[in-house]
Coordinates of C-alpha atoms and ligand atoms in Angstrom, one line a residue:
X19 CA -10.3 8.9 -5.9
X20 CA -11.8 10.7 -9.3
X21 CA -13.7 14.0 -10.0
X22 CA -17.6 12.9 -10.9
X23 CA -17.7 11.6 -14.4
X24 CA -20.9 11.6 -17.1
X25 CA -21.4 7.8 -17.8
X26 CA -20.6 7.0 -20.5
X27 CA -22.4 5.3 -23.1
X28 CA -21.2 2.8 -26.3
X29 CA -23.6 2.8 -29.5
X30 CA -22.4 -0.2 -31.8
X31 CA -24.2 0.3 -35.7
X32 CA -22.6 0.0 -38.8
X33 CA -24.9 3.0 -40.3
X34 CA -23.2 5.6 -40.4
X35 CA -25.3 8.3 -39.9
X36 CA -26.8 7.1 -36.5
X37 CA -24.0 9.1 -35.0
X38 CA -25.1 12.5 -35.8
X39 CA -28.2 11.1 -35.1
X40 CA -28.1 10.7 -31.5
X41 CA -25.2 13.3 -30.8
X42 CA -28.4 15.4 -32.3
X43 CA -30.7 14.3 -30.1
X44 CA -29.1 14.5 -27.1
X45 CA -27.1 17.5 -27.4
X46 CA -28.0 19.4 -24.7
X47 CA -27.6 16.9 -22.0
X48 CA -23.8 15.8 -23.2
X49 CA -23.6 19.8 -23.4
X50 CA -24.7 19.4 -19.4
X51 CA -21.7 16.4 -19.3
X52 CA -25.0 14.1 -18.6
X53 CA -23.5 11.3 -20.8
X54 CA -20.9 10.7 -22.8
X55 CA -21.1 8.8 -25.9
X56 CA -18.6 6.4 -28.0
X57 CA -19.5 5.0 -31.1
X58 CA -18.1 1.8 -32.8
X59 CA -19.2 0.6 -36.3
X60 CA -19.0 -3.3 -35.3
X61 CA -17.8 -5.6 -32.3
X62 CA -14.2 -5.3 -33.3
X63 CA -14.3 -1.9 -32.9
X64 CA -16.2 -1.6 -30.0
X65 CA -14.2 -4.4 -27.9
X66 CA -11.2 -1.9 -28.8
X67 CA -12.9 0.7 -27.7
X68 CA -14.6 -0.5 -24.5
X69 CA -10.6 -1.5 -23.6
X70 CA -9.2 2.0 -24.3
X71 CA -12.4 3.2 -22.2
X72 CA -13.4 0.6 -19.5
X73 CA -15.5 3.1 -17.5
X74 CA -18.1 2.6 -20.3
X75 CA -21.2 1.2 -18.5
X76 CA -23.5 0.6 -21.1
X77 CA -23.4 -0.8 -24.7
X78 CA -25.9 -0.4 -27.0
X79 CA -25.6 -2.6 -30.0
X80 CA -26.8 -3.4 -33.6
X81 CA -27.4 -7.1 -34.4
X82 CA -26.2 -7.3 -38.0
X83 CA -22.9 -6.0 -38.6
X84 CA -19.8 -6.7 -40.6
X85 CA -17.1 -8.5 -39.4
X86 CA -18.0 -8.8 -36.3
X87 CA -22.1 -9.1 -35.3
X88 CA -24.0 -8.1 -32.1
X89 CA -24.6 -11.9 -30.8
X90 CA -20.9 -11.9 -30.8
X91 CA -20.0 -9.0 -29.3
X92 CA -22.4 -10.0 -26.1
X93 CA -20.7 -13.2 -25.4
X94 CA -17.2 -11.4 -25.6
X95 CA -18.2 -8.7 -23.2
X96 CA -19.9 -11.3 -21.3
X97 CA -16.1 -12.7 -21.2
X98 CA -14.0 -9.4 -20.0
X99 CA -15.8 -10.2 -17.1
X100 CA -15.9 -6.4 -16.1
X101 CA -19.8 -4.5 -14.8
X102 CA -21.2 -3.4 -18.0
X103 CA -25.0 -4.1 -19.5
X104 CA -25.6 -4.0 -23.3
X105 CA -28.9 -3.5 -24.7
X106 CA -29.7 -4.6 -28.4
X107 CA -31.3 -2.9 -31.0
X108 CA -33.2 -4.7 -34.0
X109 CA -35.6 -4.8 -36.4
X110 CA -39.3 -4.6 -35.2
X111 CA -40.2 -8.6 -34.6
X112 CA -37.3 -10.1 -35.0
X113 CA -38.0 -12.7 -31.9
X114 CA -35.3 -14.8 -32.8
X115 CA -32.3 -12.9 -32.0
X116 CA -33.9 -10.8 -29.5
X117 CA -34.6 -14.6 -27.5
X118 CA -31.0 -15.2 -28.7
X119 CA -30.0 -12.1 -27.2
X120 CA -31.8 -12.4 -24.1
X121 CA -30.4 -15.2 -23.3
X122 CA -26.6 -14.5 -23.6
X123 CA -27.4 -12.1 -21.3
X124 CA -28.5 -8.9 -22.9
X125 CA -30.2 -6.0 -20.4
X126 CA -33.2 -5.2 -22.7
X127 CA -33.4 -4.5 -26.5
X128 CA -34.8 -1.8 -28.2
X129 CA -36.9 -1.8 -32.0
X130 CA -35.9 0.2 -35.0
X131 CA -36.4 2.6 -35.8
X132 CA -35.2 4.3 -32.3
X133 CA -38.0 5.6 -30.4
X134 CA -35.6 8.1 -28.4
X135 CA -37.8 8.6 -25.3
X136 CA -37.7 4.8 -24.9
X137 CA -33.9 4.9 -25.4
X138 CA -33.2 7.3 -23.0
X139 CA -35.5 5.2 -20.1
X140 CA -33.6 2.4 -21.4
X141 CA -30.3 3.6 -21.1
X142 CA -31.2 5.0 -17.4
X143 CA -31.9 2.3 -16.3
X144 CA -29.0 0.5 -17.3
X145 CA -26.9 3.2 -16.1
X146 CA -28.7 2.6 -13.1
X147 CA -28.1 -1.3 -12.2
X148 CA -24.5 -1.0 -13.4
X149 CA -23.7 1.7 -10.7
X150 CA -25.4 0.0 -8.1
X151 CA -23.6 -3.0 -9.3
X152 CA -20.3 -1.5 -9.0
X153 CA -21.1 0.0 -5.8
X154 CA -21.6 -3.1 -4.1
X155 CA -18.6 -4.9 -5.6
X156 CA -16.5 -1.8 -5.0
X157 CA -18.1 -2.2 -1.1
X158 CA -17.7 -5.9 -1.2
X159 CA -13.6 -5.7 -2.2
X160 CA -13.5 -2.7 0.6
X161 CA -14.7 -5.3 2.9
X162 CA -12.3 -8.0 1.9
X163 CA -9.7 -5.8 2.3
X164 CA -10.6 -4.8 5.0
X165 CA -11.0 -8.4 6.6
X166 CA -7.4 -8.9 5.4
X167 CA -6.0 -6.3 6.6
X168 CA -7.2 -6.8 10.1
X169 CA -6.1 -10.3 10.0
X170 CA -2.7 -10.2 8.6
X171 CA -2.2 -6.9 11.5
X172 CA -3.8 -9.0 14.2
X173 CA -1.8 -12.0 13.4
X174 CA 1.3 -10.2 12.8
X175 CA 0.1 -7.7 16.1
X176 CA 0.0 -10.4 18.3
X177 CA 3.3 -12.5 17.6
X178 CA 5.2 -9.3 17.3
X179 CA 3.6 -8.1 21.1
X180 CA 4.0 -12.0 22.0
X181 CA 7.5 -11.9 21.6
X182 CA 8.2 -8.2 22.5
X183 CA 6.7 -9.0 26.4
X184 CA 8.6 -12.9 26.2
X185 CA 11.7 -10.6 25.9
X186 CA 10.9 -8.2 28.6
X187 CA 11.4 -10.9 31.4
X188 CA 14.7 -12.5 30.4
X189 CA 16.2 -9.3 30.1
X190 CA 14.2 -7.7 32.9
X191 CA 16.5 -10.4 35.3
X192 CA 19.7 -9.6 33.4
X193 CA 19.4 -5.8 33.9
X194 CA 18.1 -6.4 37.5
X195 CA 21.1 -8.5 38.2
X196 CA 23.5 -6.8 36.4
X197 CA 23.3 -4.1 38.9
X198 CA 23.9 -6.4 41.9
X199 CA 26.3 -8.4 40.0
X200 CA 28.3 -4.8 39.8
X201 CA 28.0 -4.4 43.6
X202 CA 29.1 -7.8 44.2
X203 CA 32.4 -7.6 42.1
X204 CA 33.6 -4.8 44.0
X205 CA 32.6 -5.6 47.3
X206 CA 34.5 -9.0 46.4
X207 CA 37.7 -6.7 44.9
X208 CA 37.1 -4.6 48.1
X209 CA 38.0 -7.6 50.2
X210 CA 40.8 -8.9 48.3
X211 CA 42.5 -5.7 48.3
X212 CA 42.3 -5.1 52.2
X213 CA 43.5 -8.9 52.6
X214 CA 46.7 -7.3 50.3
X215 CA 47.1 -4.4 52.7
X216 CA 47.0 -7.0 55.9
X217 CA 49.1 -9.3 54.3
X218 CA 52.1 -7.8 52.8
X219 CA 53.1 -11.5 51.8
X220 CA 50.9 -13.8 51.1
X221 CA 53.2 -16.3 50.0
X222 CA 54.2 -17.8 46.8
X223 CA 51.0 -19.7 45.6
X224 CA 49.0 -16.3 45.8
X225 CA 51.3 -14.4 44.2
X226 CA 51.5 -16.6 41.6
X227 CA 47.9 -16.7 40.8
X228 CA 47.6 -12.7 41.4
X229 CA 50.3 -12.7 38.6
X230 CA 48.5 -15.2 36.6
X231 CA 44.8 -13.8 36.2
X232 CA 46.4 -10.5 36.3
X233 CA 44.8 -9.3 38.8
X234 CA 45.5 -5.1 38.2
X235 CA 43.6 -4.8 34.8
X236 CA 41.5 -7.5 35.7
X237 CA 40.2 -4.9 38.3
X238 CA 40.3 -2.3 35.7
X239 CA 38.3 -3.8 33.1
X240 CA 35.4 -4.4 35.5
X241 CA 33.9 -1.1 34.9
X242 CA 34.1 -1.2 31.5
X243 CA 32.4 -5.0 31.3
X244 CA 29.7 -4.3 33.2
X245 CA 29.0 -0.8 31.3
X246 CA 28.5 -2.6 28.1
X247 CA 26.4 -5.2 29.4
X248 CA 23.7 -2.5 30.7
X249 CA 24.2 -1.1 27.1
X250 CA 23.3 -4.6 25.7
X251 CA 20.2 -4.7 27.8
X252 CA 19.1 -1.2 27.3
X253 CA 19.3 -1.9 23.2
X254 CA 16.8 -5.3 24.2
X255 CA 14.2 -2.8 26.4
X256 CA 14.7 -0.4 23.4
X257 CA 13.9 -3.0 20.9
X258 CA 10.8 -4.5 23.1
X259 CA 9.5 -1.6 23.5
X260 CA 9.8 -0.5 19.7
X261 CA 7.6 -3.9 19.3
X262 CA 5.2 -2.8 21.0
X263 CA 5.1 0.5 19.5
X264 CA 4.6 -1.1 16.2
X265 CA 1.9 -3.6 17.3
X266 CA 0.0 -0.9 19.1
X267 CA -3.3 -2.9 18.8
X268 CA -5.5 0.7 20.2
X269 CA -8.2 -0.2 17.1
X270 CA -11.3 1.1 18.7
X271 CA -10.1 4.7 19.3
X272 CA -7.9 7.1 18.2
X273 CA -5.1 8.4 20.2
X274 CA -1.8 10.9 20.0
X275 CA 0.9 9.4 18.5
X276 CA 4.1 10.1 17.7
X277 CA 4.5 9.5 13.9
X278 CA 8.7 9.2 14.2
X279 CA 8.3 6.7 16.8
X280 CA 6.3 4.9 14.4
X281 CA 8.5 5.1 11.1
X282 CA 11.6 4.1 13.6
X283 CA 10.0 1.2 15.0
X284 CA 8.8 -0.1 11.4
X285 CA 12.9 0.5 10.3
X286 CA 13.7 -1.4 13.3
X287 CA 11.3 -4.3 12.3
X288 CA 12.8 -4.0 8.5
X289 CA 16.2 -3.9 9.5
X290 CA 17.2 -7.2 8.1
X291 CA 15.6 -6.5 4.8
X292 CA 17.9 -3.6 4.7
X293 CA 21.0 -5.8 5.4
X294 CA 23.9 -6.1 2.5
X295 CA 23.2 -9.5 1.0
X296 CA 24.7 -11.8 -1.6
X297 CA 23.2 -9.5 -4.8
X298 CA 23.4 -5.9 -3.4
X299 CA 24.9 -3.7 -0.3
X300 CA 23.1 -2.2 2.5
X301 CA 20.2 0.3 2.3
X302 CA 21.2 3.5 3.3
X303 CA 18.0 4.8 5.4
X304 CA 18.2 8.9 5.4
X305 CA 15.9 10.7 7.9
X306 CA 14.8 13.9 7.4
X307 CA 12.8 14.5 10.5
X308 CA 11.5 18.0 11.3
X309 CA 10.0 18.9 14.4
X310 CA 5.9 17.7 14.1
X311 CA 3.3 17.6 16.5
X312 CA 1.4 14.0 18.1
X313 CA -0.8 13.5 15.6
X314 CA -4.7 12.0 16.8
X315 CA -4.5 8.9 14.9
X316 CA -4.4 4.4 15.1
X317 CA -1.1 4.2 15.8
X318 CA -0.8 0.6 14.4
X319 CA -2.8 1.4 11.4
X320 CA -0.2 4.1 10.5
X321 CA 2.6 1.8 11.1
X322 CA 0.9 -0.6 8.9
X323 CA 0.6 2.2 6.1
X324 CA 4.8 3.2 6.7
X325 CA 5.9 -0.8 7.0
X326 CA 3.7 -1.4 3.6
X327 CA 5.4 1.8 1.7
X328 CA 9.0 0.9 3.0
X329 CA 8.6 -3.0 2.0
X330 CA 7.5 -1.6 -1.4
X331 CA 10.9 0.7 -1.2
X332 CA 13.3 -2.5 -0.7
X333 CA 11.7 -4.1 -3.0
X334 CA 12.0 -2.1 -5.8
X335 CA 15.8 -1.7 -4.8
X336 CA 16.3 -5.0 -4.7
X337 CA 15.1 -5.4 -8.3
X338 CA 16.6 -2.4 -9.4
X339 CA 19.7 -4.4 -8.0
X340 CA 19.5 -6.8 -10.8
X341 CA 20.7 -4.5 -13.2
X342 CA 23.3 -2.9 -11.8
X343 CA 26.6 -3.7 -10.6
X344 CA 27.7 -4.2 -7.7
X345 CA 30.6 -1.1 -8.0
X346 CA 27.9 1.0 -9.6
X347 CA 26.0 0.4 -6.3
X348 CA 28.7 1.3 -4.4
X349 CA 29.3 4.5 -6.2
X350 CA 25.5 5.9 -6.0
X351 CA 24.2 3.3 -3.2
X352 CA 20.5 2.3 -2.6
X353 CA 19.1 5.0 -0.3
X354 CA 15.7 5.3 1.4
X355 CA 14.6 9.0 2.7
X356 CA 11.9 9.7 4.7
X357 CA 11.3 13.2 5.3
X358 CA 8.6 14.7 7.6
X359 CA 7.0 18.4 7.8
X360 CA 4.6 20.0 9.1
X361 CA 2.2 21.7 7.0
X362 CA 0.8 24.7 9.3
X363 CA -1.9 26.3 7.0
X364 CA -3.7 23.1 6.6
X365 CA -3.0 21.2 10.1
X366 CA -1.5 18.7 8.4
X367 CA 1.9 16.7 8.6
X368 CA 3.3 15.4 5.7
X369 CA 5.4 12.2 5.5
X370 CA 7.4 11.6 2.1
X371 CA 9.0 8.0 1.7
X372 CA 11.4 8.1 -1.3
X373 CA 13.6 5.4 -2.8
X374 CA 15.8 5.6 -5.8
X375 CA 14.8 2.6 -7.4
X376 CA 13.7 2.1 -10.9
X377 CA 10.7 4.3 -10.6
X378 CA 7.3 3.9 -11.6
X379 CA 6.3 3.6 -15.3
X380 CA 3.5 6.2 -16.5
X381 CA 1.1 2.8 -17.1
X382 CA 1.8 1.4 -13.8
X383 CA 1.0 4.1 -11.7
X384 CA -2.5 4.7 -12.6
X385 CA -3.2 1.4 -11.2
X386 CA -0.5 1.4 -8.0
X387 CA -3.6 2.1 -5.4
X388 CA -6.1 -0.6 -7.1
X389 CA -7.0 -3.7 -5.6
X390 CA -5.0 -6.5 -6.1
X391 CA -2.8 -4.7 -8.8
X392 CA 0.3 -5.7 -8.4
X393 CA 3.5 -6.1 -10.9
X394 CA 5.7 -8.8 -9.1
X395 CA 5.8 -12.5 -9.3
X396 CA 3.1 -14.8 -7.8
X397 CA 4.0 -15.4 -4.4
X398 CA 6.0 -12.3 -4.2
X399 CA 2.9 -9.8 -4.3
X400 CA -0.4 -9.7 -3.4
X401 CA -1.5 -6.2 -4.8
X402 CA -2.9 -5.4 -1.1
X403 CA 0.2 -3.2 0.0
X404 CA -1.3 0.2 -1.2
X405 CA -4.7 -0.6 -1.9
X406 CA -5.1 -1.0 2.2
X407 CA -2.9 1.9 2.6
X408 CA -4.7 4.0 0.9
X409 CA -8.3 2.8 2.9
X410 CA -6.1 3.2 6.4
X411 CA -4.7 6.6 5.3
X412 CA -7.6 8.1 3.0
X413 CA -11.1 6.7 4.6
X414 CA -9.8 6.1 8.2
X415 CA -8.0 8.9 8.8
X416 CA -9.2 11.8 6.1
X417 CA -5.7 12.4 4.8
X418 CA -4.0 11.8 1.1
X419 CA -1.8 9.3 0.0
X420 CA -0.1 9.8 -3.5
X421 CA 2.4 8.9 -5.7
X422 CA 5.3 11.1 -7.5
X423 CA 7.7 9.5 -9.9
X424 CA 9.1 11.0 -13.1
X425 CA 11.2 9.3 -14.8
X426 CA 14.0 6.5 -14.1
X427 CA 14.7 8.7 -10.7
X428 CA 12.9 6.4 -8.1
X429 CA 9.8 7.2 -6.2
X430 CA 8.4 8.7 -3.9
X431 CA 5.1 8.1 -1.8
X432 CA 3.4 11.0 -0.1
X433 CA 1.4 10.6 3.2
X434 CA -0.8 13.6 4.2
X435 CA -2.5 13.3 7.5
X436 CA -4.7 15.8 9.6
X437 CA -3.3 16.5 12.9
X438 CA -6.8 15.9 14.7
Ligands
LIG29 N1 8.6 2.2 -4.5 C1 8.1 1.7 -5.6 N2 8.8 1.6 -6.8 C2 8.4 1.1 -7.9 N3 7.2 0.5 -8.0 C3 6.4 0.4 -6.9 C4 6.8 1.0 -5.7 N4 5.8 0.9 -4.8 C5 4.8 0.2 -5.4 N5 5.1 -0.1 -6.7 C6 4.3 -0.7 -7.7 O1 3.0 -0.8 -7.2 C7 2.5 -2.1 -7.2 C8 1.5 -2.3 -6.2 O2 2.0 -2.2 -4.9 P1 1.3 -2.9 -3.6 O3 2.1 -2.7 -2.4 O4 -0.1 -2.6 -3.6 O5 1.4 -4.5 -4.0 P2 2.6 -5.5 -4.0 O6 3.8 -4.8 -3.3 O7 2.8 -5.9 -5.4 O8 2.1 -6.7 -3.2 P3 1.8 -6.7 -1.6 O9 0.4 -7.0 -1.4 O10 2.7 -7.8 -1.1 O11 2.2 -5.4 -1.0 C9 3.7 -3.0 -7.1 O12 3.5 -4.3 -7.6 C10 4.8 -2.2 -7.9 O13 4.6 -2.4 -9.3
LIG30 MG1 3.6 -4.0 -1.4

């Protein structure tokens, strides 16, 4: 997600001088960007700093210090709970706190004065475990995800294709006998009109009941009824088969889909979401389709990715709808576009999924794609939405999945995806 980084180092002494020191020392490597260095004159100052800074993998700390002292300082890094070793420096012999140290979990610990061929080993090494630390909990929370995702999508796959193919035979009947139903009708009018022609009178009882029913438009309606009951049935096919567009469960392999088909069958599984309700009025949904090629992709992957970033869309709209009123809404009404592009030069298609919601706050959106980040209530979110996304669109497929949002003028969510 980031360029390559030097690792960056903490030193934690209240002398002073130990700062030109080792900037000395090491200056042509932090020349090279081989480390970078922070320094912090006692724990105080280097908790602050290790929060303004939490890519800083190693600490390396004095024992005695002002106000707040090295012991300390391990047991409250020990406590942010995040990947990061600390190795202590102290006086030559001084077992005691070096046991101390040790045992509240220090990496190593170093003698003064600062032998600086030792300290850079040292250091190494640390930088060392930490990485492969946070390699394998980074793989570990990939995995979860992962395991998620599949679950919710297989769960979610299966009911949705469950109840797109219980659908298919009802209506399958209906449309079958709609069509016979039709031919029946007017082979039945058929007969009653040549029983007219034979039977210029047919008496008074008949002619009553012809009156009654009305039999003319009655006739004349037929056509109409039985047009809008195929229409019914077609919009049920339409719908099944928009299900099973959306639970596409093709995992294993990767085949040419249609992208629109995908974004219309995710609306069409939304559409309730984007219903008028007691606190706000419809979502407008605007489409700004171009013309784009099949692109070689998991089609239900994708959908996941566009049902994920539309979800996100209402319901940032929905609490945008909290604070404002229901003509103001009216006026300039809640609107979702999705556009789509080509983008020739790069065999690429680009899908853009904008709302006009409240936007995304400068401190928020540096953290939108992280795991489990999320800014809503407990039971509301789950901080999964984008953090799978981005693993479906960036590591399975090789595309790019950002975020734009300046301001108080809604966001947008860009999808960039190879064509093969
Ligand atoms: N369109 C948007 N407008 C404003 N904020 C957004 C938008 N999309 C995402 N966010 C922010 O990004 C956060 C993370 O989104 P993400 O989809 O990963 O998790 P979530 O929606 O909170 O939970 P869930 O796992 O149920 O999707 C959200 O909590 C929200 O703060
Ligand atoms: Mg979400």
């Amino acid at each position: 997600m980031e360029e390559q980084k030097a690792p960056q180092i903490l030193f934690v002494d209240d002398e002073p001088s130990l700062e030109s020191l080792i900037r000395r020392q090491f200056r042509r490597k932090l020349r090279k960007n081989e480390y970078e260095f922070f320094f912090a004159q006692n724990g105080v100052e280097a908790l602050k700093q290790i929060e303004e800074e939490p890519d800083i993998q190693v600490v390396i700390t004095d024992i005695n210090m002002p106000e707040m002292n090295g012991l300390t300082l391990l047991d409250k890094i020990h406590d942010l709970g995040h990947v990061i070793k600390t190795v202590v420096l102290s006086a030559y012999g001084d077992m005691k706190n070096i046991r101390t140290a040790m045992n509240r979990g220090a990496f190593d610990f170093l003698n003064k004065p600062i032998d600086f061929e030792d300290l850079e080993i040292t250091m190494n090494r640390a930088l060392e475990q930490v990485q492969q630390q946070r390699n394998s909990q980074y793989q570990l929370q990939q995995a979860q995800t992962q395991l998620i995702q599949s679950e919710k999508m297989s769960a979610l796959g299966q009911l949705i294709a469950g109840v797109a193919h219980e659908m298919n035979n009802p209506v399958g009947f209906i449309a079958g006998n709609v069509a016979i139903a039709e031919d029946y009708i007017s082979e039945l009018i058929e007969v009653i009109e040549l029983y007219r022609d034979k039977f210029k009178d047919p008496g008074e009882e008949i002619s009553a009941k012809l009156h009654e029913v009305d039999f003319e438009s009655l006739v004349a309606d037929v056509p109409e009824l039985v047009a809008s009951m195929k229409e019914g049935t077609d919009r049920i096919y339409h719908l099944s088969n928009s299900l099973r567009t959306f639970s596409r469960a093709d995992i294993s392999t990767k085949v040419a889909f249609n992208l629109h088909d995908g974004l219309d069958s995710t609306l069409l599984i939304l559409k309730h979401r984007l219903k008028a309700n007691e606190f706000r009025p419809d979502i407008d949904i605007c489409k700004e389709y171009s013309e784009l090629p099949a692109v070689i992709c998991y089609p239900g992957q994708l959908n996941q990715v566009f049902m994920n970033l539309l979800a996100n869309a209402i319901d940032a709209l929905d609490e945008y709808s909290d604070k404002r009123t229901w003509d103001e809404m009216l006026e300039s009404p809640n609107i979702i576009t999705i556009s789509t592009c080509e983008l020739p030069e790069n065999k690429r298609v680009q899908i853009r999924i904008s709302d006009n919601g409240p936007g995304i706050p400068e401190k928020v959106k540096t953290h939108v794609f992280d795991y489990l980040f999320t800014t809503k209530p407990p039971g509301k979110g789950t901080g999964l939405g984008l953090s799978i996304s981005y693993q479906i669109v960036v590591e399975k497929h090789g595309g790019r999945l950002y975020c734009e949002s300046e301001g108080d003028t809604g966001a947008t969510f860009i999808i960039e995806l190879p064509i093969e």
